[in-house]
Amino acid sequence: QVQLVESGGGSVQAGGSLRLSCAASGYPNARACMAWFRQAPGKAREGVASIYTGGGGANYGGSVDDRFIISHENDKNVIYLQMNNLELEDTATYYCAADFRFPPRCNGAIAEGVFPYWGQGTQVTV
């Protein structure tokens, strides 16, 4: 059974930084396309960034700029989202998602329908 556990959310002043973490369990020897989504109050959930934990580049959604950086640990299904110079508009619940199918669907639009596994979300308040 796949489980995603997020951590690192909290409250921060505008201009501050936070680092979110997400660990996926269930298929330790497989690699996954993993992503961060966020949902602000009254808005639809949107894809922030995705990355394949087997290697390759990061993919970012159109709503974020270079203030956000996604990364992963080598040989683990663990990803991070470094968020710098946070703005009020970044306030949202941030969700981690994973897809273990091969080939990975980690390029192009970061779509909710790609990901069958989801974390419970972590709140970020700016």
Coordinates of C-alpha atoms in Angstrom, one line a residue:
Q1 CA 0.0 0.0 0.0
V2 CA 1.4 3.4 -1.0
Q3 CA 1.5 6.1 1.6
L4 CA 2.7 9.7 1.2
V5 CA 3.7 11.6 4.2
E6 CA 4.3 15.4 3.9
S7 CA 6.0 17.7 6.4
G8 CA 7.4 21.1 6.6
G9 CA 4.4 23.4 6.4
G10 CA 3.7 26.2 8.7
S11 CA 3.3 29.9 9.1
V12 CA 5.9 32.3 7.8
Q13 CA 6.1 36.1 7.1
A14 CA 6.1 37.4 3.6
G15 CA 9.6 37.1 2.2
G16 CA 10.4 34.1 4.3
S17 CA 11.2 30.5 3.2
L18 CA 9.9 27.0 3.9
R19 CA 10.9 23.6 2.8
L20 CA 8.3 20.9 2.3
S21 CA 9.2 17.2 2.3
C22 CA 7.3 14.2 1.1
A23 CA 8.2 10.5 1.5
A24 CA 6.4 7.8 -0.5
S25 CA 6.4 4.3 0.9
G26 CA 5.1 1.1 -0.7
Y27 CA 7.4 0.5 -3.6
P28 CA 10.9 1.1 -2.3
N29 CA 12.7 -0.4 -5.3
A30 CA 10.6 1.4 -7.9
R31 CA 10.9 5.0 -8.8
A32 CA 8.0 7.4 -9.3
C33 CA 6.9 10.6 -10.9
M34 CA 6.2 12.8 -7.8
A35 CA 4.7 16.2 -7.7
W36 CA 3.5 19.0 -5.5
F37 CA 0.1 20.6 -5.9
R38 CA -1.5 23.4 -4.0
Q39 CA -5.0 24.6 -3.3
A40 CA -5.7 28.0 -2.0
P41 CA -9.1 28.8 -0.4
G42 CA -11.8 29.1 -3.0
K43 CA -9.6 28.1 -5.8
A44 CA -9.0 24.9 -7.8
R45 CA -6.0 22.7 -7.0
E46 CA -3.0 23.5 -9.3
G47 CA 0.2 21.7 -10.2
V48 CA 3.3 23.4 -8.8
A49 CA 6.1 21.1 -9.8
S50 CA 7.0 17.5 -10.6
I51 CA 10.1 15.4 -10.8
Y52 CA 11.0 11.8 -11.5
T53 CA 12.8 10.2 -8.6
G54 CA 14.7 8.0 -11.1
G55 CA 16.5 11.0 -12.5
G56 CA 15.9 13.8 -14.9
G57 CA 15.0 17.4 -14.7
A58 CA 12.3 19.2 -12.9
N59 CA 9.0 20.4 -14.4
Y60 CA 7.2 23.4 -13.1
G61 CA 3.7 24.6 -13.4
G62 CA 2.8 28.0 -14.9
S63 CA 1.8 29.5 -11.6
V64 CA 5.2 29.4 -10.0
D65 CA 8.4 31.1 -10.8
D66 CA 12.0 30.5 -9.8
R67 CA 11.2 31.1 -6.1
F68 CA 10.2 27.4 -5.9
I69 CA 12.6 24.5 -6.4
I70 CA 11.7 20.8 -6.5
S71 CA 14.3 18.2 -5.8
H72 CA 14.6 14.6 -4.8
E73 CA 16.9 12.3 -2.8
N74 CA 19.0 9.9 -4.7
D75 CA 17.6 6.3 -4.8
K76 CA 14.6 7.2 -2.7
N77 CA 11.1 8.3 -3.3
V78 CA 11.5 11.4 -1.3
I79 CA 11.0 14.9 -2.7
Y80 CA 11.3 18.4 -1.4
L81 CA 9.9 21.8 -2.3
Q82 CA 12.1 24.7 -1.4
M83 CA 10.0 27.9 -1.3
N84 CA 11.8 31.2 -1.1
N85 CA 10.6 34.8 -0.8
L86 CA 7.1 33.6 0.0
E87 CA 4.2 35.8 -0.9
L88 CA 0.7 36.1 0.5
E89 CA -0.6 34.4 -2.7
D90 CA 1.4 31.3 -1.8
T91 CA -0.9 30.6 1.1
A92 CA -2.5 27.2 0.4
T93 CA -2.7 23.6 1.3
Y94 CA 0.2 21.8 -0.4
Y95 CA -0.3 18.2 -1.5
C96 CA 2.2 15.6 -2.5
A97 CA 1.3 13.1 -5.2
A98 CA 2.9 10.1 -6.8
D99 CA 2.6 7.8 -9.8
F100 CA 4.7 4.6 -10.0
R101 CA 3.8 3.6 -13.5
F102 CA 6.5 3.3 -16.2
P103 CA 7.3 5.2 -18.4
P104 CA 6.9 8.1 -16.1
R105 CA 4.5 10.9 -17.0
C106 CA 6.7 13.7 -15.5
N107 CA 6.9 16.1 -18.5
G108 CA 4.4 18.5 -19.7
A109 CA 1.3 19.7 -17.8
I110 CA 1.2 18.7 -14.1
A111 CA -2.3 17.1 -14.1
E112 CA -4.1 15.7 -11.2
G113 CA -5.4 12.8 -13.2
V114 CA -1.9 11.4 -13.6
F115 CA -1.4 10.7 -10.0
P116 CA -3.2 7.9 -8.2
Y117 CA -1.6 8.5 -4.8
W118 CA -1.9 11.6 -2.7
G119 CA -0.8 12.8 0.7
Q120 CA -3.1 14.5 3.2
G121 CA -1.7 17.9 2.6
T122 CA 0.3 20.4 4.6
Q123 CA -0.8 24.0 5.3
V124 CA 1.4 26.9 4.3
T125 CA 0.3 30.3 5.6
V126 CA 2.1 33.5 4.6

